[in-house]
Amino acid sequence: MPFSSRWPAIFLDRDGTLIEDRGYLRCVSDVVFYPETFSALRRIKDRYLLFIVTNQSGIGLGVLSPEDVELINNHIVKTLAQEGITITKVYTCPHTRDQGCQCIKPNPYFILEAAREFNLDLSRSFSIGDHSHDVEFGRNVGAKGIFLLTGHGQKHRHELPSRVEVAGNIEEAIIRILKEDMDSQEKEGMIRQAAETIQQGGVVAFPTETVYGLGADAFNPLAVARIFEVKQRPFFDPLIVHVADLKTLDRLVERIPSSVLRLMEHFWPGPLTLVLPKKEEVPDIVTAGLSSVAVRMPKHPIACSLIEQASCPIAAPSANPFGYVSPTTAEHVREQLGDRVDLILDGGSCEVGVESTILSFVEKDPTLLRPGGIPLEEIESLIGKVEVRLREEKISAPGMLPKHYAPRTPIRIHWSEESLKVYQNKKVGWLAFQKPSHGLKFSHIEVLSKKGDLREAAANLFSAIRRLDALGLDLILAEPVPETGLGRAIMDRLRRASGIIPTTQDSIHTFRGKGKGRYTSENLLNDRRLEGREEDGQKK
Ligand code: TXA
Ligand code: MG
């Protein structure tokens, strides 16, 4: 099944993009197509629906009549048709820049109208033109904008927002689109291969919106055992099962309380994991013998496509060695697990950057087990007060271990000048929230968000820690962030990275005492440690 059965589209500006910009056009004899327009559009006409979106402010100024504009538009559509190129529809904005129009600047009104009428996939669509609004109105609805240097492009180039693609002319722009199209088809092929790997019992690293996951068929215990092996993760640590639709939940959970349904409707797909009473059939290795299972529907298109194509729920922890910082790029996974996984899907940097929020519905009241990508405030505004249980008697999430998400370099979030004296001649790194400046001298500084934006800071957190950790520093000092919204997840990870969230020694000893050294898939299936949990009264 392809990414989507909807059409991608290209929204083309008229003057300065398809034809020379010769001012207010009233006569068809004034229309001069760029020499490359026809051949460029022919290359792409069978893969994309083509639209023209043109701003004819001459109408608003009273120097052109709507009929003048229609005459020229019709001529252009007819000429293109003679060249074998179909324009699906032409949209004309008749306003001047100061008329506060609803059409173009940078309101994506026409694009949204076209998307509804022609069932478009905007995430695979483009808007092209020689004014900044031509690219912005596409970007505002998740399409990509390409700015052209033809027409008024050279003159308006300085008005462009950041990170806009610039092309010399329409042909260059189309070549770029074709290249992206090819790349995504290649990605499609990779996803299919990854799905087959999962079906055959393999282990695949894949991107989600939070962090990269290491996935296997949740109903294949041997495949799931390989995840533990690759990560060197202890078996007492249960996994999250990822689904792509609600129907699959029937195979995993016993019943869904109405407040949970509301959360699913509101936050799925997205970074919220729900712990619910499990169905008998869910293998014990997935849940570490617990009577509950953690489920989530990720939002990343590659993750969704992978789960759909594999036709099974995918059990997946983060794709890092146990206890280390989670990976937020495919490169992070390659560095640490590279040759130990069957395949790595590359979906770029993870948008959220910290793991999902975990909410348990096993006991009477909903309980937060791990702060993450969905802020607690948003959850509480939907279902009311939530218990917070991050310091656990019984460890029900490994994020609850006293040291987790930790770099090799010691990291501290509390210090006194006195305690830093021993580091005077050593290499110390500074993980700043917003401002790089600080009284101390540092070997290296990472700033999480210059704007002081907690979402941006969360997205950068793990990459920044990894960069610092690669420098061979003696110490990393981390600046605390405000504990609201995503700041709660950031501070939780920083505390655990620095090992300052205590759990009771008892629970740690329980697991250490039962450890048999290496965890392998051979000794797994009759592993007595899982039963050990029950003896310890840990099974709920
Ligand atoms: O964002 C995420 O959640 C990422 C991506 C890959 O989806 N996954 C992730 O998985 O962070 P992992 O394994 O690193 O963390 C899973 C957490 C653990 O803390 C685990 O203990 C908890 O989920 N968990 C799983 N099943 C549970 C259960 N039945 N009861 C309580 N906690 C559970
Ligand atoms: Mg993890």
XYZ file of C-alpha atoms and ligand atoms in Angstrom:
574
model
C 0.000 0.000 0.000
C 1.476 3.400 -0.923
C 2.057 6.176 1.628
C -1.361 7.526 0.738
C -3.961 6.995 -1.949
C -4.460 10.741 -2.262
C -2.903 12.840 -5.005
C 0.069 15.114 -4.581
C -0.253 18.488 -6.310
C 1.835 21.391 -7.557
C 0.493 24.908 -7.188
C 2.080 27.090 -9.836
C 2.211 30.846 -9.811
C 1.464 32.300 -13.279
C 3.455 35.464 -14.012
C 7.178 35.116 -13.439
C 6.840 31.331 -13.070
C 5.138 29.924 -16.202
C 5.234 33.056 -18.342
C 7.325 36.206 -18.358
C 6.073 38.914 -16.018
C 5.140 41.717 -18.399
C 2.864 43.712 -16.119
C -0.913 43.824 -16.520
C -1.823 41.508 -19.380
C -4.920 42.116 -21.442
C -3.918 40.670 -24.791
C -3.065 37.038 -25.507
C -0.319 38.228 -27.841
C 1.474 39.615 -24.761
C 1.755 36.156 -23.188
C 5.313 34.796 -23.491
C 5.964 31.344 -22.009
C 9.419 30.656 -20.633
C 11.168 28.267 -23.046
C 11.533 25.582 -20.337
C 7.917 25.688 -19.064
C 6.412 23.043 -21.364
C 9.164 20.455 -21.142
C 9.412 20.862 -17.361
C 5.677 20.383 -16.777
C 5.494 17.443 -19.167
C 7.987 15.602 -16.997
C 5.737 15.791 -14.028
C 2.170 15.953 -15.339
C 1.332 12.279 -14.797
C 2.438 12.188 -11.171
C 1.009 15.429 -9.812
C -2.215 17.366 -10.236
C -1.290 20.825 -11.494
C -3.012 24.019 -10.383
C -2.363 27.673 -11.167
C -2.713 30.121 -8.279
C -2.242 33.656 -9.498
C -2.385 37.002 -7.737
C -3.886 39.565 -10.144
C -3.916 42.665 -8.007
C -4.648 44.676 -11.161
C -8.296 43.760 -10.574
C -8.236 45.226 -7.067
C -6.522 48.361 -8.416
C -9.121 48.705 -11.162
C -6.597 48.535 -13.994
C -7.669 45.038 -15.096
C -11.153 43.595 -15.359
C -11.909 40.046 -14.197
C -12.701 39.317 -17.842
C -9.194 40.454 -18.941
C -7.668 38.059 -16.449
C -9.953 35.203 -17.408
C -9.070 35.680 -21.070
C -5.362 35.351 -20.318
C -5.894 32.407 -17.917
C -7.955 30.556 -20.499
C -5.317 31.161 -23.141
C -2.611 29.777 -20.856
C -4.635 26.683 -19.922
C -5.441 26.053 -23.605
C -1.831 26.466 -24.744
C -0.638 24.088 -22.035
C -3.354 21.588 -23.025
C -2.069 21.697 -26.598
C 1.317 20.770 -25.187
C -0.262 17.779 -23.422
C -0.347 19.409 -19.978
C -3.614 19.501 -18.014
C -4.222 22.236 -15.468
C -6.822 20.938 -13.018
C -8.036 24.366 -11.915
C -6.993 28.026 -11.904
C -7.474 30.135 -8.774
C -7.213 33.913 -9.041
C -6.716 36.290 -6.133
C -7.965 39.711 -7.291
C -6.692 41.696 -4.290
C -3.861 44.127 -3.698
C -1.399 43.611 -0.890
C -3.156 46.065 1.429
C -6.675 44.730 0.923
C -6.288 42.059 3.614
C -7.298 39.296 1.264
C -8.406 35.809 2.222
C -6.835 34.195 -0.819
C -3.093 34.115 -0.841
C -1.020 36.234 1.499
C 0.002 33.957 3.203
C -3.411 32.408 3.709
C -3.583 28.993 2.057
C -7.297 29.401 1.280
C -7.068 28.161 -2.341
C -4.830 25.239 -1.440
C -7.234 24.065 1.225
C -10.151 24.414 -1.186
C -8.278 22.368 -3.792
C -7.261 19.769 -1.188
C -10.914 19.244 -0.237
C -12.263 19.209 -3.768
C -9.582 16.963 -5.286
C -8.572 14.829 -2.279
C -4.956 16.014 -2.233
C -2.068 14.813 -0.102
C -0.593 18.173 0.884
C 2.403 16.641 2.650
C 3.636 15.518 -0.781
C 2.619 18.736 -2.563
C 4.508 21.865 -3.623
C 3.836 25.542 -4.245
C 6.140 27.381 -6.613
C 6.516 31.056 -7.414
C 8.610 34.201 -7.515
C 7.066 35.924 -4.448
C 7.513 34.880 -0.846
C 3.745 34.389 -0.430
C 3.815 31.782 -3.224
C 5.994 29.538 -1.066
C 4.569 30.547 2.305
C 0.965 29.682 1.635
C 2.041 26.160 0.674
C 4.232 25.826 3.732
C 1.386 26.946 5.963
C -0.489 23.745 5.166
C 2.433 21.324 5.244
C 3.301 21.459 1.538
C 6.784 22.429 0.380
C 7.518 25.803 -1.168
C 10.068 26.442 -3.909
C 11.044 30.028 -4.680
C 12.050 30.934 -8.242
C 14.571 33.527 -9.337
C 12.737 34.189 -12.603
C 10.141 37.034 -12.805
C 10.433 39.172 -9.675
C 12.403 36.494 -7.838
C 15.735 38.317 -7.749
C 14.012 41.464 -6.461
C 12.080 39.700 -3.661
C 14.666 37.185 -2.602
C 15.532 39.095 0.573
C 11.913 38.819 1.817
C 12.050 35.031 2.062
C 11.468 33.241 5.371
C 14.296 30.978 6.497
C 15.039 27.601 4.958
C 13.155 28.074 1.693
C 14.351 26.156 -1.327
C 15.415 28.446 -4.156
C 15.583 27.357 -7.814
C 16.824 29.211 -10.883
C 13.665 28.544 -12.922
C 10.660 26.249 -13.266
C 12.744 23.468 -14.797
C 15.193 23.380 -11.894
C 12.276 23.316 -9.468
C 10.623 20.383 -11.245
C 13.889 18.429 -11.346
C 14.155 18.877 -7.604
C 10.596 17.642 -7.100
C 11.305 14.574 -9.243
C 14.377 13.812 -7.155
C 12.388 14.014 -3.920
C 9.730 11.842 -5.506
C 12.353 9.226 -6.353
C 13.805 9.381 -2.844
C 10.378 8.811 -1.334
C 9.704 5.876 -3.656
C 12.976 4.393 -2.542
C 11.816 4.944 1.033
C 8.558 3.189 0.139
C 10.561 0.167 -1.030
C 12.573 0.223 2.177
C 9.432 0.298 4.301
C 8.059 -2.700 2.417
C 11.304 -4.560 3.014
C 11.245 -3.594 6.700
C 7.661 -4.831 7.020
C 8.646 -8.185 5.507
C 11.604 -8.365 7.890
C 9.229 -7.897 10.832
C 6.866 -10.560 9.480
C 9.780 -12.973 9.243
C 10.739 -12.424 12.874
C 13.405 -9.768 12.338
C 14.220 -6.618 14.269
C 13.932 -3.213 12.602
C 14.848 0.282 13.836
C 12.303 2.874 12.734
C 11.545 6.552 13.335
C 8.632 7.718 15.471
C 7.760 11.320 16.304
C 9.355 10.897 19.761
C 12.540 8.808 19.368
C 13.662 5.909 17.161
C 12.226 2.541 18.143
C 13.581 -0.981 17.818
C 10.644 -3.082 16.678
C 9.541 -6.681 16.288
C 6.213 -8.500 15.842
C 4.587 -8.231 19.283
C 3.044 -11.686 18.891
C 6.353 -13.413 18.080
C 8.134 -14.019 21.437
C 11.394 -15.098 19.824
C 11.537 -11.969 17.688
C 10.796 -9.830 20.764
C 13.559 -11.676 22.636
C 16.005 -10.415 20.029
C 15.120 -6.839 20.935
C 16.242 -7.529 24.509
C 19.401 -9.150 23.238
C 20.303 -6.314 20.872
C 19.646 -3.665 23.537
C 21.075 -5.726 26.380
C 17.910 -4.823 28.158
C 16.865 -6.751 31.277
C 13.715 -8.814 30.867
C 11.956 -7.168 33.797
C 11.551 -4.089 31.650
C 8.313 -4.308 29.589
C 7.901 -2.901 26.076
C 5.426 -0.541 24.430
C 3.272 -2.088 21.708
C 2.715 0.210 18.720
C -0.487 0.057 16.677
C -1.670 1.887 13.554
C -5.429 1.567 14.115
C -7.890 1.134 16.970
C -9.120 -2.242 15.753
C -5.781 -3.867 16.548
C -6.302 -2.937 20.205
C -8.892 -5.746 20.386
C -6.016 -8.207 20.144
C -4.085 -6.519 22.949
C -6.270 -5.070 25.685
C -9.216 -6.378 27.668
C -11.390 -3.277 27.810
C -11.000 0.418 27.210
C -12.507 2.732 29.863
C -14.342 5.750 28.468
C -11.781 8.258 29.776
C -9.092 6.301 27.910
C -11.143 6.435 24.721
C -11.326 10.188 25.112
C -7.535 10.372 25.455
C -7.088 8.204 22.369
C -9.459 10.341 20.341
C -7.657 13.455 21.422
C -3.969 12.518 21.432
C -3.630 9.578 19.022
C -1.755 9.253 16.844
C 0.817 10.926 19.071
C 3.274 10.654 21.976
C 0.933 9.178 24.600
C 1.328 5.588 25.867
C -1.535 3.992 27.794
C -1.066 1.074 30.154
C -4.192 -1.126 30.206
C -5.214 -4.603 31.400
C -3.896 -6.994 28.747
C -5.432 -9.845 26.801
C -4.200 -13.300 27.728
C -2.645 -13.801 24.262
C -0.096 -10.970 24.604
C 3.226 -12.748 25.180
C 4.743 -12.407 28.660
C 8.063 -11.305 27.259
C 6.392 -8.148 25.939
C 4.890 -7.218 29.304
C 7.550 -8.704 31.600
C 4.873 -10.964 33.001
C 2.658 -8.068 34.088
C -1.090 -8.347 33.621
C -1.076 -5.010 31.763
C 0.234 -3.901 28.394
C 1.487 -0.478 27.266
C 0.063 0.646 23.903
C 0.549 3.644 21.694
C -0.263 4.833 18.165
C 2.722 6.751 16.805
C 2.333 9.716 14.472
C 5.360 9.430 12.198
C 4.205 8.472 8.662
C 7.017 5.900 8.311
C 6.083 4.241 11.618
C 2.403 4.116 10.615
C 3.186 2.759 7.178
C 5.524 0.119 8.652
C 2.933 -1.131 11.149
C 0.196 -1.199 8.492
C 2.340 -3.105 6.018
C 3.636 -5.558 8.619
C -0.034 -6.211 9.577
C 0.879 -6.823 13.212
C 1.297 -4.674 16.307
C 4.978 -3.832 16.792
C 6.626 -4.083 20.210
C 9.377 -1.492 20.418
C 11.537 0.157 23.048
C 13.786 3.061 22.114
C 16.612 1.931 19.814
C 19.554 2.492 22.168
C 21.629 0.259 24.408
C 19.823 -0.146 27.749
C 20.218 2.852 30.052
C 21.732 5.173 27.445
C 20.191 8.290 25.877
C 17.436 7.520 23.310
C 18.264 8.060 19.612
C 16.600 10.911 17.723
C 18.272 10.313 14.341
C 18.981 7.202 12.258
C 22.671 8.081 12.607
C 22.416 7.681 16.417
C 20.999 4.182 15.891
C 23.678 3.261 13.359
C 26.452 4.394 15.715
C 25.256 2.272 18.614
C 23.340 -0.712 17.240
C 24.293 -0.592 13.544
C 25.309 -4.155 12.745
C 23.072 -5.744 15.368
C 19.725 -4.825 13.785
C 18.347 -6.220 10.522
C 17.402 -2.879 9.017
C 17.288 0.824 9.916
C 14.623 3.093 8.394
C 15.732 6.713 8.152
C 13.017 9.289 8.810
C 15.222 12.251 9.710
C 15.254 13.944 13.120
C 12.414 13.134 15.505
C 10.044 16.042 15.854
C 9.256 15.685 19.583
C 12.649 14.422 20.759
C 11.644 12.946 24.136
C 9.763 9.688 24.685
C 6.008 9.395 24.992
C 4.124 10.255 28.160
C 3.118 7.020 29.935
C -0.223 6.929 31.712
C -1.389 3.834 33.567
C -5.031 2.801 33.950
C -4.332 -0.346 35.888
C -5.225 0.998 39.287
C -8.288 2.957 40.317
C -6.974 6.389 39.342
C -5.024 7.260 36.211
C -1.336 7.459 37.085
C 1.509 9.200 35.308
C 4.465 6.795 35.103
C 6.680 8.882 32.831
C 6.349 12.519 31.747
C 6.906 12.854 27.996
C 5.786 14.311 24.692
C 2.220 15.170 25.791
C 2.265 17.659 28.704
C 0.500 16.536 31.892
C -1.504 19.780 31.875
C -3.129 18.831 28.544
C -4.044 15.378 29.832
C -5.524 16.743 33.052
C -7.574 19.313 31.176
C -9.253 16.393 29.421
C -9.690 13.763 32.165
C -9.113 15.650 35.410
C -6.505 15.036 38.099
C -3.844 12.439 37.434
C -1.733 10.770 40.125
C 1.982 11.244 39.620
C 4.106 8.259 40.563
C 7.648 8.729 39.333
C 9.390 7.546 42.493
C 8.290 3.984 42.659
C 8.198 1.319 45.290
C 7.847 -1.249 42.560
C 9.563 -0.436 39.307
C 6.878 -0.402 36.643
C 8.803 1.654 34.094
C 12.573 1.422 33.662
C 12.627 5.120 33.245
C 12.069 4.765 36.985
C 15.456 3.257 37.558
C 17.649 5.707 39.454
C 20.058 6.051 36.567
C 18.587 5.989 33.093
C 18.774 7.976 29.868
C 22.371 8.562 30.959
C 25.460 9.625 29.020
C 28.851 8.178 29.969
C 30.062 11.569 31.176
C 28.791 12.480 34.647
C 26.030 15.048 34.403
C 24.850 17.393 37.166
C 21.923 19.731 37.534
C 22.747 20.934 41.065
C 26.158 22.164 42.162
C 27.862 24.658 44.409
C 30.987 26.615 43.558
C 32.681 24.670 46.301
C 31.862 21.318 44.701
C 33.213 22.474 41.331
C 36.658 23.357 42.699
C 38.019 19.928 41.841
C 37.097 20.548 38.198
C 39.141 23.730 37.916
C 41.679 22.252 35.532
C 39.303 19.771 33.953
C 37.057 19.829 30.923
C 33.506 20.821 31.789
C 30.617 21.155 29.305
C 27.551 23.373 29.696
C 24.121 22.230 28.585
C 22.233 25.520 28.567
C 18.509 25.940 28.223
C 18.501 29.372 26.611
C 21.502 31.532 27.377
C 25.034 30.371 26.660
C 26.552 32.759 29.192
C 27.405 31.631 32.702
C 29.992 32.705 35.250
C 32.116 29.597 34.678
C 34.485 28.755 31.833
C 33.431 25.790 29.730
C 35.182 23.604 27.170
C 31.998 23.304 25.166
C 28.505 24.790 25.300
C 25.225 23.471 23.870
C 22.125 25.701 23.865
C 18.787 23.857 23.733
C 16.593 26.740 22.572
C 17.729 30.315 22.009
C 14.066 31.375 22.048
C 13.495 29.633 25.387
C 10.930 27.357 23.731
C 10.463 24.113 25.697
C 9.300 22.164 22.640
C 12.405 23.140 20.715
C 14.522 22.343 23.779
C 12.977 18.851 24.065
C 13.588 18.183 20.372
C 17.276 19.087 20.805
C 17.892 17.506 24.217
C 19.220 14.023 23.381
C 21.310 15.146 20.389
C 22.924 17.847 22.522
C 23.699 15.357 25.311
C 25.223 12.976 22.761
C 27.423 15.713 21.275
C 28.672 16.652 24.747
C 29.180 13.013 25.643
C 31.375 12.482 22.567
C 33.886 15.134 23.669
C 35.542 13.195 26.456
C 34.609 15.808 29.062
C 35.063 15.267 32.788
C 31.680 16.725 33.698
C 28.523 18.142 32.106
C 26.590 20.817 33.958
C 22.984 21.157 32.849
C 20.857 24.239 33.398
C 17.417 23.394 34.827
C 14.422 24.353 32.651
C 10.984 25.524 33.857
C 8.908 22.500 34.885
C 5.779 23.160 32.857
C 4.615 21.536 29.616
C 7.482 19.647 27.993
C 9.823 21.074 30.646
C 8.587 18.341 32.972
C 9.846 15.612 30.612
C 13.147 17.453 30.064
C 13.797 17.784 33.808
C 12.807 14.153 34.382
C 15.380 12.983 31.801
C 18.057 15.319 33.198
C 17.445 14.099 36.758
C 17.646 10.467 35.707
C 20.697 11.134 33.525
C 22.356 12.555 36.617
C 21.089 9.681 38.764
C 19.316 11.783 41.340
C 15.851 10.251 41.326
C 15.927 7.713 44.115
C 13.962 4.512 44.044
C 13.939 2.223 47.062
C 17.074 0.141 47.296
C 14.856 -2.869 47.786
C 13.426 -2.843 44.341
C 16.846 -2.446 42.769
C 18.216 -5.391 44.760
C 15.291 -7.520 43.731
C 16.308 -7.258 40.115
C 20.051 -7.341 40.604
C 19.772 -10.364 42.837
C 17.882 -12.286 40.233
C 20.159 -11.350 37.340
C 21.876 -14.294 35.666
C 24.408 -12.281 33.752
C 23.799 -12.266 30.030
C 20.279 -12.240 28.660
C 19.915 -14.397 25.572
C 16.952 -15.611 23.584
C 17.842 -19.247 24.363
C 17.411 -18.904 28.108
C 14.490 -16.588 27.744
C 11.439 -18.682 27.095
C 11.735 -20.651 30.288
C 13.182 -17.696 32.129
C 12.325 -17.963 35.798
C 12.981 -14.348 36.515
C 9.544 -13.461 35.214
C 8.003 -15.858 37.670
C 10.298 -14.294 40.235
C 8.397 -11.072 39.799
C 5.221 -12.779 40.920
C 6.872 -14.305 43.943
C 8.018 -10.850 44.889
C 4.437 -9.701 44.769
C 5.282 -7.508 41.814
C 2.724 -8.863 39.456
C -0.363 -6.737 39.575
O 8.205 7.386 22.798
C 8.283 6.244 23.178
O 7.525 5.780 24.053
C 9.364 5.346 22.548
C 8.999 5.108 21.082
C 9.916 4.141 20.405
O 7.668 4.692 20.990
N 9.491 4.133 23.261
C 10.061 4.038 24.477
O 10.157 2.744 24.929
O 10.469 4.986 25.084
P 11.032 2.344 26.195
O 11.071 0.877 26.184
O 12.325 3.029 26.157
O 10.154 2.754 27.389
C 8.971 2.043 27.598
C 8.437 2.316 28.933
C 9.277 1.671 29.967
O 9.543 2.620 30.970
C 8.419 0.514 30.458
O 8.691 0.119 31.723
C 7.056 1.101 30.311
O 7.127 1.764 29.074
N 6.047 0.054 30.258
C 5.835 -0.834 29.289
N 4.851 -1.698 29.623
C 4.426 -1.335 30.841
C 3.434 -1.826 31.731
N 2.689 -2.873 31.423
N 3.286 -1.198 32.917
C 4.044 -0.132 33.223
N 5.000 0.387 32.422
C 5.191 -0.210 31.250
Mg 14.327 3.881 26.420
